[in-house]
Amino acid sequence: MNLILLQPDEWLDDTHATVRDPRRLRHLVDVHRAAPGDSLTVGALDGLMGRGELLALSDSEARFRVTLEREPPAPLPVHLLLALPRPRMLARTLEHVSALGVKRVSLMHTRRVEKSYWQSPELKPEKIRQHLLLGLEQARDTRLPEITLETRFKPFVEDRLPALLEGRRGLLAHPGLAQACPRAITEPTLLAIGPEGGFVDYEVEKFLELGFEGIHLGERILRVETAVTALLARLF
């Protein structure tokens, strides 16, 4: 936890906040070994960052005097279209993309996504939020990503994807496609990444018909969470 991310209900007034969450309290004691008088990095959820002076710490709460004066890191200029991974991989992937600065993610159904994945407890809003917050704490960021669920591939691609693509560069990451992954791009981008086993031919064709560029990361076949991190690191 490199950032104490203060939730709206934790503010006592404009400059004082109290944390009562057991996970963060344990981290303050066991990892930071914090004591009253220490100054720690804090941030307001979806707001500014700064420093928090620890005024009091007990088993039940930590009280801070807070000064916020700077913006969080700039987000990546990307909207990620991600075929829904298996639940355990989804949790890790959400933490990674949140830490890396992705602010829009559409989790979508594709042919090789098992329908049972959509019933996973990991898709409950509170679980998704928990994983995103962990990523923000790791990276010292405050802006919570927006997650949307697209449970039907064809209506999503035909009815909603063209509007999302307007003003953005569409990139389709899939093994065997012609173009090597570009590097250090700055333009707004829509990045599509498939499931374990990749997209089927029909899905690849639908993306390419809309104007997506097909890209690859080389001959190696990577796990989804690894591919997501590698693509974001190389592209931006």
PDB file of C-alpha atoms in Angstrom:
ATOM      1  CA  MET A   1       0.000   0.000   0.000  1.00  0.00           C
ATOM      2  CA  ASN A   2       1.985   2.944  -1.329  1.00  0.00           C
ATOM      3  CA  LEU A   3      -0.971   5.300  -1.002  1.00  0.00           C
ATOM      4  CA  ILE A   4      -3.613   5.655   1.706  1.00  0.00           C
ATOM      5  CA  LEU A   5      -6.650   6.191  -0.487  1.00  0.00           C
ATOM      6  CA  LEU A   6      -9.339   8.006   1.478  1.00  0.00           C
ATOM      7  CA  GLN A   7     -12.964   7.173   0.698  1.00  0.00           C
ATOM      8  CA  PRO A   8     -15.701   9.854   0.759  1.00  0.00           C
ATOM      9  CA  ASP A   9     -17.171   8.559   4.034  1.00  0.00           C
ATOM     10  CA  GLU A  10     -13.769   8.684   5.778  1.00  0.00           C
ATOM     11  CA  TRP A  11     -13.487  12.490   5.734  1.00  0.00           C
ATOM     12  CA  LEU A  12     -14.334  14.279   8.978  1.00  0.00           C
ATOM     13  CA  ASP A  13     -13.892  17.730   7.426  1.00  0.00           C
ATOM     14  CA  ASP A  14     -11.766  19.319   4.681  1.00  0.00           C
ATOM     15  CA  THR A  15      -8.454  18.470   6.375  1.00  0.00           C
ATOM     16  CA  HIS A  16      -9.106  15.502   8.683  1.00  0.00           C
ATOM     17  CA  ALA A  17      -9.927  11.870   7.911  1.00  0.00           C
ATOM     18  CA  THR A  18     -10.282   8.618   9.832  1.00  0.00           C
ATOM     19  CA  VAL A  19      -9.501   5.142   8.477  1.00  0.00           C
ATOM     20  CA  ARG A  20     -11.216   2.178  10.153  1.00  0.00           C
ATOM     21  CA  ASP A  21     -10.732  -0.498   7.477  1.00  0.00           C
ATOM     22  CA  PRO A  22      -8.959  -3.490   9.113  1.00  0.00           C
ATOM     23  CA  ARG A  23      -6.834  -4.272   6.020  1.00  0.00           C
ATOM     24  CA  ARG A  24      -5.334  -0.806   5.823  1.00  0.00           C
ATOM     25  CA  LEU A  25      -4.908  -0.564   9.576  1.00  0.00           C
ATOM     26  CA  ARG A  26      -2.909  -3.825   9.571  1.00  0.00           C
ATOM     27  CA  HIS A  27      -0.777  -2.501   6.729  1.00  0.00           C
ATOM     28  CA  LEU A  28      -0.035   0.714   8.604  1.00  0.00           C
ATOM     29  CA  VAL A  29       1.110  -1.266  11.638  1.00  0.00           C
ATOM     30  CA  ASP A  30       2.799  -4.307  10.079  1.00  0.00           C
ATOM     31  CA  VAL A  31       4.369  -2.813   6.929  1.00  0.00           C
ATOM     32  CA  HIS A  32       4.721   0.935   7.477  1.00  0.00           C
ATOM     33  CA  ARG A  33       5.278   0.512  11.211  1.00  0.00           C
ATOM     34  CA  ALA A  34       3.571   3.866  11.461  1.00  0.00           C
ATOM     35  CA  ALA A  35       3.408   5.947  14.629  1.00  0.00           C
ATOM     36  CA  PRO A  36       1.711   9.247  15.477  1.00  0.00           C
ATOM     37  CA  GLY A  37       3.658  12.105  13.938  1.00  0.00           C
ATOM     38  CA  ASP A  38       4.604  10.183  10.780  1.00  0.00           C
ATOM     39  CA  SER A  39       3.824  11.740   7.393  1.00  0.00           C
ATOM     40  CA  LEU A  40       2.405   9.356   4.760  1.00  0.00           C
ATOM     41  CA  THR A  41       1.281   9.649   1.150  1.00  0.00           C
ATOM     42  CA  VAL A  42      -2.494  10.011   0.953  1.00  0.00           C
ATOM     43  CA  GLY A  43      -5.081  10.743  -1.689  1.00  0.00           C
ATOM     44  CA  ALA A  44      -8.790  11.419  -2.016  1.00  0.00           C
ATOM     45  CA  LEU A  45     -10.633   8.880  -4.148  1.00  0.00           C
ATOM     46  CA  ASP A  46     -11.091  10.483  -7.602  1.00  0.00           C
ATOM     47  CA  GLY A  47      -9.327  13.583  -6.312  1.00  0.00           C
ATOM     48  CA  LEU A  48      -5.970  15.090  -5.401  1.00  0.00           C
ATOM     49  CA  MET A  49      -2.970  13.558  -3.644  1.00  0.00           C
ATOM     50  CA  GLY A  50      -0.733  14.860  -0.871  1.00  0.00           C
ATOM     51  CA  ARG A  51       0.503  14.104   2.625  1.00  0.00           C
ATOM     52  CA  GLY A  52      -1.259  12.935   5.736  1.00  0.00           C
ATOM     53  CA  GLU A  53       0.121  13.451   9.234  1.00  0.00           C
ATOM     54  CA  LEU A  54      -0.834  10.514  11.420  1.00  0.00           C
ATOM     55  CA  LEU A  55      -2.430  12.037  14.536  1.00  0.00           C
ATOM     56  CA  ALA A  56      -3.539   8.839  16.282  1.00  0.00           C
ATOM     57  CA  LEU A  57      -3.384   5.088  15.645  1.00  0.00           C
ATOM     58  CA  SER A  58      -5.185   2.297  17.479  1.00  0.00           C
ATOM     59  CA  ASP A  59      -6.524  -1.182  16.723  1.00  0.00           C
ATOM     60  CA  SER A  60      -9.760   0.352  15.511  1.00  0.00           C
ATOM     61  CA  GLU A  61      -8.807   3.535  13.661  1.00  0.00           C
ATOM     62  CA  ALA A  62      -6.127   5.811  12.237  1.00  0.00           C
ATOM     63  CA  ARG A  63      -6.696   9.568  12.264  1.00  0.00           C
ATOM     64  CA  PHE A  64      -4.939  11.920   9.820  1.00  0.00           C
ATOM     65  CA  ARG A  65      -4.471  15.628   9.209  1.00  0.00           C
ATOM     66  CA  VAL A  66      -4.408  15.871   5.416  1.00  0.00           C
ATOM     67  CA  THR A  67      -2.962  18.324   2.911  1.00  0.00           C
ATOM     68  CA  LEU A  68      -3.760  17.667  -0.761  1.00  0.00           C
ATOM     69  CA  GLU A  69      -1.944  19.663  -3.433  1.00  0.00           C
ATOM     70  CA  ARG A  70      -1.147  17.630  -6.547  1.00  0.00           C
ATOM     71  CA  GLU A  71      -2.866  15.742  -9.320  1.00  0.00           C
ATOM     72  CA  PRO A  72      -2.593  11.937  -9.626  1.00  0.00           C
ATOM     73  CA  PRO A  73      -0.563  10.429 -12.490  1.00  0.00           C
ATOM     74  CA  ALA A  74      -1.915  10.955 -15.997  1.00  0.00           C
ATOM     75  CA  PRO A  75      -4.077   8.075 -17.258  1.00  0.00           C
ATOM     76  CA  LEU A  76      -3.148   5.975 -20.258  1.00  0.00           C
ATOM     77  CA  PRO A  77      -4.985   7.065 -23.439  1.00  0.00           C
ATOM     78  CA  VAL A  78      -6.629   3.657 -23.852  1.00  0.00           C
ATOM     79  CA  HIS A  79      -9.992   1.978 -23.548  1.00  0.00           C
ATOM     80  CA  LEU A  80      -9.314  -1.722 -22.982  1.00  0.00           C
ATOM     81  CA  LEU A  81     -11.637  -4.321 -24.518  1.00  0.00           C
ATOM     82  CA  LEU A  82     -10.841  -7.520 -22.659  1.00  0.00           C
ATOM     83  CA  ALA A  83     -12.438 -10.913 -23.199  1.00  0.00           C
ATOM     84  CA  LEU A  84     -13.557 -12.010 -19.737  1.00  0.00           C
ATOM     85  CA  PRO A  85     -10.720 -14.071 -18.165  1.00  0.00           C
ATOM     86  CA  ARG A  86     -11.237 -16.933 -15.750  1.00  0.00           C
ATOM     87  CA  PRO A  87     -12.156 -15.569 -12.298  1.00  0.00           C
ATOM     88  CA  ARG A  88      -8.791 -15.945 -10.578  1.00  0.00           C
ATOM     89  CA  MET A  89      -7.019 -14.341 -13.515  1.00  0.00           C
ATOM     90  CA  LEU A  90      -9.624 -11.571 -13.674  1.00  0.00           C
ATOM     91  CA  ALA A  91      -8.792 -10.465 -10.133  1.00  0.00           C
ATOM     92  CA  ARG A  92      -5.079 -10.122 -10.880  1.00  0.00           C
ATOM     93  CA  THR A  93      -5.693  -8.489 -14.249  1.00  0.00           C
ATOM     94  CA  LEU A  94      -7.956  -5.813 -12.795  1.00  0.00           C
ATOM     95  CA  GLU A  95      -5.288  -4.936 -10.241  1.00  0.00           C
ATOM     96  CA  HIS A  96      -2.647  -4.734 -12.987  1.00  0.00           C
ATOM     97  CA  VAL A  97      -4.658  -2.511 -15.355  1.00  0.00           C
ATOM     98  CA  SER A  98      -5.680  -0.226 -12.492  1.00  0.00           C
ATOM     99  CA  ALA A  99      -2.046   0.137 -11.397  1.00  0.00           C
ATOM    100  CA  LEU A 100      -0.904   0.838 -14.959  1.00  0.00           C
ATOM    101  CA  GLY A 101      -3.344   3.720 -15.441  1.00  0.00           C
ATOM    102  CA  VAL A 102      -6.139   2.260 -17.587  1.00  0.00           C
ATOM    103  CA  LYS A 103      -9.373   4.136 -16.836  1.00  0.00           C
ATOM    104  CA  ARG A 104     -11.909   2.390 -19.086  1.00  0.00           C
ATOM    105  CA  VAL A 105     -12.315  -1.376 -19.379  1.00  0.00           C
ATOM    106  CA  SER A 106     -15.036  -3.308 -21.192  1.00  0.00           C
ATOM    107  CA  LEU A 107     -15.161  -6.978 -20.206  1.00  0.00           C
ATOM    108  CA  MET A 108     -16.711  -8.825 -23.131  1.00  0.00           C
ATOM    109  CA  HIS A 109     -17.995 -12.249 -24.019  1.00  0.00           C
ATOM    110  CA  THR A 110     -16.344 -14.157 -26.867  1.00  0.00           C
ATOM    111  CA  ARG A 111     -16.655 -17.689 -28.210  1.00  0.00           C
ATOM    112  CA  ARG A 112     -13.906 -19.093 -25.983  1.00  0.00           C
ATOM    113  CA  VAL A 113     -15.141 -17.425 -22.788  1.00  0.00           C
ATOM    114  CA  GLU A 114     -16.948 -19.991 -20.662  1.00  0.00           C
ATOM    115  CA  LYS A 115     -20.456 -18.828 -19.824  1.00  0.00           C
ATOM    116  CA  SER A 116     -19.956 -19.855 -16.201  1.00  0.00           C
ATOM    117  CA  TYR A 117     -17.365 -17.081 -15.810  1.00  0.00           C
ATOM    118  CA  TRP A 118     -20.175 -14.511 -15.907  1.00  0.00           C
ATOM    119  CA  GLN A 119     -21.632 -16.011 -12.722  1.00  0.00           C
ATOM    120  CA  SER A 120     -18.407 -15.590 -10.748  1.00  0.00           C
ATOM    121  CA  PRO A 121     -18.489 -13.643  -7.457  1.00  0.00           C
ATOM    122  CA  GLU A 122     -15.451 -11.757  -8.816  1.00  0.00           C
ATOM    123  CA  LEU A 123     -17.845  -9.812 -11.060  1.00  0.00           C
ATOM    124  CA  LYS A 124     -19.849  -8.419  -8.170  1.00  0.00           C
ATOM    125  CA  PRO A 125     -19.397  -4.627  -8.072  1.00  0.00           C
ATOM    126  CA  GLU A 126     -17.847  -4.677  -4.600  1.00  0.00           C
ATOM    127  CA  LYS A 127     -15.266  -7.297  -5.650  1.00  0.00           C
ATOM    128  CA  ILE A 128     -14.354  -5.410  -8.821  1.00  0.00           C
ATOM    129  CA  ARG A 129     -14.002  -2.221  -6.801  1.00  0.00           C
ATOM    130  CA  GLN A 130     -11.757  -3.965  -4.264  1.00  0.00           C
ATOM    131  CA  HIS A 131      -9.322  -5.128  -6.959  1.00  0.00           C
ATOM    132  CA  LEU A 132      -9.264  -1.706  -8.628  1.00  0.00           C
ATOM    133  CA  LEU A 133      -8.543   0.011  -5.321  1.00  0.00           C
ATOM    134  CA  LEU A 134      -5.627  -2.343  -4.661  1.00  0.00           C
ATOM    135  CA  GLY A 135      -4.150  -1.336  -8.007  1.00  0.00           C
ATOM    136  CA  LEU A 136      -4.569   2.361  -7.248  1.00  0.00           C
ATOM    137  CA  GLU A 137      -2.915   1.957  -3.840  1.00  0.00           C
ATOM    138  CA  GLN A 138       0.012   0.158  -5.429  1.00  0.00           C
ATOM    139  CA  ALA A 139       0.596   2.790  -8.116  1.00  0.00           C
ATOM    140  CA  ARG A 140      -0.224   5.916  -6.077  1.00  0.00           C
ATOM    141  CA  ASP A 141      -3.221   6.871  -8.163  1.00  0.00           C
ATOM    142  CA  THR A 142      -6.665   8.081  -7.129  1.00  0.00           C
ATOM    143  CA  ARG A 143      -8.826   7.870 -10.267  1.00  0.00           C
ATOM    144  CA  LEU A 144     -11.039   4.786 -10.173  1.00  0.00           C
ATOM    145  CA  PRO A 145     -11.376   2.988 -13.542  1.00  0.00           C
ATOM    146  CA  GLU A 146     -14.787   2.516 -15.146  1.00  0.00           C
ATOM    147  CA  ILE A 147     -15.743  -1.118 -15.821  1.00  0.00           C
ATOM    148  CA  THR A 148     -18.552  -2.172 -18.160  1.00  0.00           C
ATOM    149  CA  LEU A 149     -19.795  -5.702 -18.874  1.00  0.00           C
ATOM    150  CA  GLU A 150     -20.610  -6.753 -22.431  1.00  0.00           C
ATOM    151  CA  THR A 151     -22.187 -10.199 -22.195  1.00  0.00           C
ATOM    152  CA  ARG A 152     -23.125 -10.570 -25.897  1.00  0.00           C
ATOM    153  CA  PHE A 153     -20.399 -10.260 -28.513  1.00  0.00           C
ATOM    154  CA  LYS A 154     -22.363  -9.575 -31.695  1.00  0.00           C
ATOM    155  CA  PRO A 155     -24.625  -6.766 -30.347  1.00  0.00           C
ATOM    156  CA  PHE A 156     -21.615  -5.154 -28.710  1.00  0.00           C
ATOM    157  CA  VAL A 157     -19.453  -5.231 -31.842  1.00  0.00           C
ATOM    158  CA  GLU A 158     -22.215  -4.234 -34.240  1.00  0.00           C
ATOM    159  CA  ASP A 159     -24.191  -1.720 -32.184  1.00  0.00           C
ATOM    160  CA  ARG A 160     -21.810  -0.088 -29.689  1.00  0.00           C
ATOM    161  CA  LEU A 161     -18.247  -0.634 -30.829  1.00  0.00           C
ATOM    162  CA  PRO A 162     -18.365   1.670 -33.902  1.00  0.00           C
ATOM    163  CA  ALA A 163     -19.190   4.652 -31.662  1.00  0.00           C
ATOM    164  CA  LEU A 164     -16.414   3.724 -29.218  1.00  0.00           C
ATOM    165  CA  LEU A 165     -13.958   3.591 -32.115  1.00  0.00           C
ATOM    166  CA  GLU A 166     -14.708   7.139 -33.289  1.00  0.00           C
ATOM    167  CA  GLY A 167     -11.655   9.305 -32.715  1.00  0.00           C
ATOM    168  CA  ARG A 168      -9.575   6.352 -31.525  1.00  0.00           C
ATOM    169  CA  ARG A 169      -7.032   4.023 -33.082  1.00  0.00           C
ATOM    170  CA  GLY A 170      -8.299   0.453 -32.929  1.00  0.00           C
ATOM    171  CA  LEU A 171      -5.732  -2.262 -32.165  1.00  0.00           C
ATOM    172  CA  LEU A 172      -6.546  -5.969 -32.103  1.00  0.00           C
ATOM    173  CA  ALA A 173      -3.951  -8.064 -30.272  1.00  0.00           C
ATOM    174  CA  HIS A 174      -3.987 -11.635 -31.530  1.00  0.00           C
ATOM    175  CA  PRO A 175      -1.250 -14.209 -32.288  1.00  0.00           C
ATOM    176  CA  GLY A 176      -0.369 -14.533 -35.949  1.00  0.00           C
ATOM    177  CA  LEU A 177      -1.607 -11.162 -37.138  1.00  0.00           C
ATOM    178  CA  ALA A 178       0.620  -9.223 -39.487  1.00  0.00           C
ATOM    179  CA  GLN A 179       1.863  -6.169 -37.630  1.00  0.00           C
ATOM    180  CA  ALA A 180       4.283  -6.161 -34.701  1.00  0.00           C
ATOM    181  CA  CYS A 181       3.038  -4.263 -31.680  1.00  0.00           C
ATOM    182  CA  PRO A 182       3.840  -0.548 -32.064  1.00  0.00           C
ATOM    183  CA  ARG A 183       5.681   1.320 -29.335  1.00  0.00           C
ATOM    184  CA  ALA A 184       5.216   4.551 -27.409  1.00  0.00           C
ATOM    185  CA  ILE A 185       2.018   5.734 -29.049  1.00  0.00           C
ATOM    186  CA  THR A 186       0.202   8.758 -27.631  1.00  0.00           C
ATOM    187  CA  GLU A 187      -3.087   8.839 -29.526  1.00  0.00           C
ATOM    188  CA  PRO A 188      -6.401   7.689 -27.985  1.00  0.00           C
ATOM    189  CA  THR A 189      -6.615   3.934 -28.496  1.00  0.00           C
ATOM    190  CA  LEU A 190      -9.133   1.113 -28.316  1.00  0.00           C
ATOM    191  CA  LEU A 191      -7.198  -2.089 -27.519  1.00  0.00           C
ATOM    192  CA  ALA A 192      -8.891  -5.488 -27.874  1.00  0.00           C
ATOM    193  CA  ILE A 193      -7.372  -8.550 -26.170  1.00  0.00           C
ATOM    194  CA  GLY A 194      -8.844 -12.035 -26.407  1.00  0.00           C
ATOM    195  CA  PRO A 195      -9.281 -14.895 -23.927  1.00  0.00           C
ATOM    196  CA  GLU A 196      -7.125 -17.945 -23.288  1.00  0.00           C
ATOM    197  CA  GLY A 197      -6.875 -19.510 -26.747  1.00  0.00           C
ATOM    198  CA  GLY A 198      -7.463 -16.168 -28.468  1.00  0.00           C
ATOM    199  CA  PHE A 199     -10.304 -14.916 -30.634  1.00  0.00           C
ATOM    200  CA  VAL A 200     -11.954 -17.216 -33.184  1.00  0.00           C
ATOM    201  CA  ASP A 201     -11.680 -16.300 -36.883  1.00  0.00           C
ATOM    202  CA  TYR A 202     -15.177 -14.785 -37.001  1.00  0.00           C
ATOM    203  CA  GLU A 203     -14.351 -12.418 -34.137  1.00  0.00           C
ATOM    204  CA  VAL A 204     -11.054 -11.370 -35.703  1.00  0.00           C
ATOM    205  CA  GLU A 205     -12.868 -10.614 -38.963  1.00  0.00           C
ATOM    206  CA  LYS A 206     -15.477  -8.476 -37.212  1.00  0.00           C
ATOM    207  CA  PHE A 207     -12.805  -6.328 -35.562  1.00  0.00           C
ATOM    208  CA  LEU A 208     -10.813  -5.958 -38.781  1.00  0.00           C
ATOM    209  CA  GLU A 209     -13.951  -5.003 -40.731  1.00  0.00           C
ATOM    210  CA  LEU A 210     -14.471  -2.113 -38.323  1.00  0.00           C
ATOM    211  CA  GLY A 211     -10.956  -0.824 -38.989  1.00  0.00           C
ATOM    212  CA  PHE A 212      -8.931  -2.349 -36.176  1.00  0.00           C
ATOM    213  CA  GLU A 213      -5.256  -2.987 -36.912  1.00  0.00           C
ATOM    214  CA  GLY A 214      -4.130  -6.529 -36.183  1.00  0.00           C
ATOM    215  CA  ILE A 215      -1.002  -6.662 -33.987  1.00  0.00           C
ATOM    216  CA  HIS A 216       1.031  -9.342 -32.239  1.00  0.00           C
ATOM    217  CA  LEU A 217       3.685  -9.663 -29.524  1.00  0.00           C
ATOM    218  CA  GLY A 218       5.810 -12.255 -31.288  1.00  0.00           C
ATOM    219  CA  GLU A 219       5.771 -16.032 -31.420  1.00  0.00           C
ATOM    220  CA  ARG A 220       5.267 -16.677 -27.711  1.00  0.00           C
ATOM    221  CA  ILE A 221       1.772 -17.443 -26.456  1.00  0.00           C
ATOM    222  CA  LEU A 222       1.186 -15.572 -23.207  1.00  0.00           C
ATOM    223  CA  ARG A 223      -1.334 -15.802 -20.413  1.00  0.00           C
ATOM    224  CA  VAL A 224      -3.945 -13.057 -20.535  1.00  0.00           C
ATOM    225  CA  GLU A 225      -2.639 -11.188 -17.502  1.00  0.00           C
ATOM    226  CA  THR A 226       0.899 -11.271 -18.925  1.00  0.00           C
ATOM    227  CA  ALA A 227      -0.247 -10.193 -22.387  1.00  0.00           C
ATOM    228  CA  VAL A 228      -2.246  -7.272 -20.973  1.00  0.00           C
ATOM    229  CA  THR A 229       0.736  -5.971 -19.006  1.00  0.00           C
ATOM    230  CA  ALA A 230       3.183  -6.495 -21.888  1.00  0.00           C
ATOM    231  CA  LEU A 231       0.935  -4.759 -24.420  1.00  0.00           C
ATOM    232  CA  LEU A 232       0.229  -1.745 -22.221  1.00  0.00           C
ATOM    233  CA  ALA A 233       3.903  -1.369 -21.330  1.00  0.00           C
ATOM    234  CA  ARG A 234       4.996  -1.529 -24.957  1.00  0.00           C
ATOM    235  CA  LEU A 235       2.218   0.583 -26.446  1.00  0.00           C
ATOM    236  CA  PHE A 236       2.301   3.458 -23.968  1.00  0.00           C
TER     237      PHE A 236
END
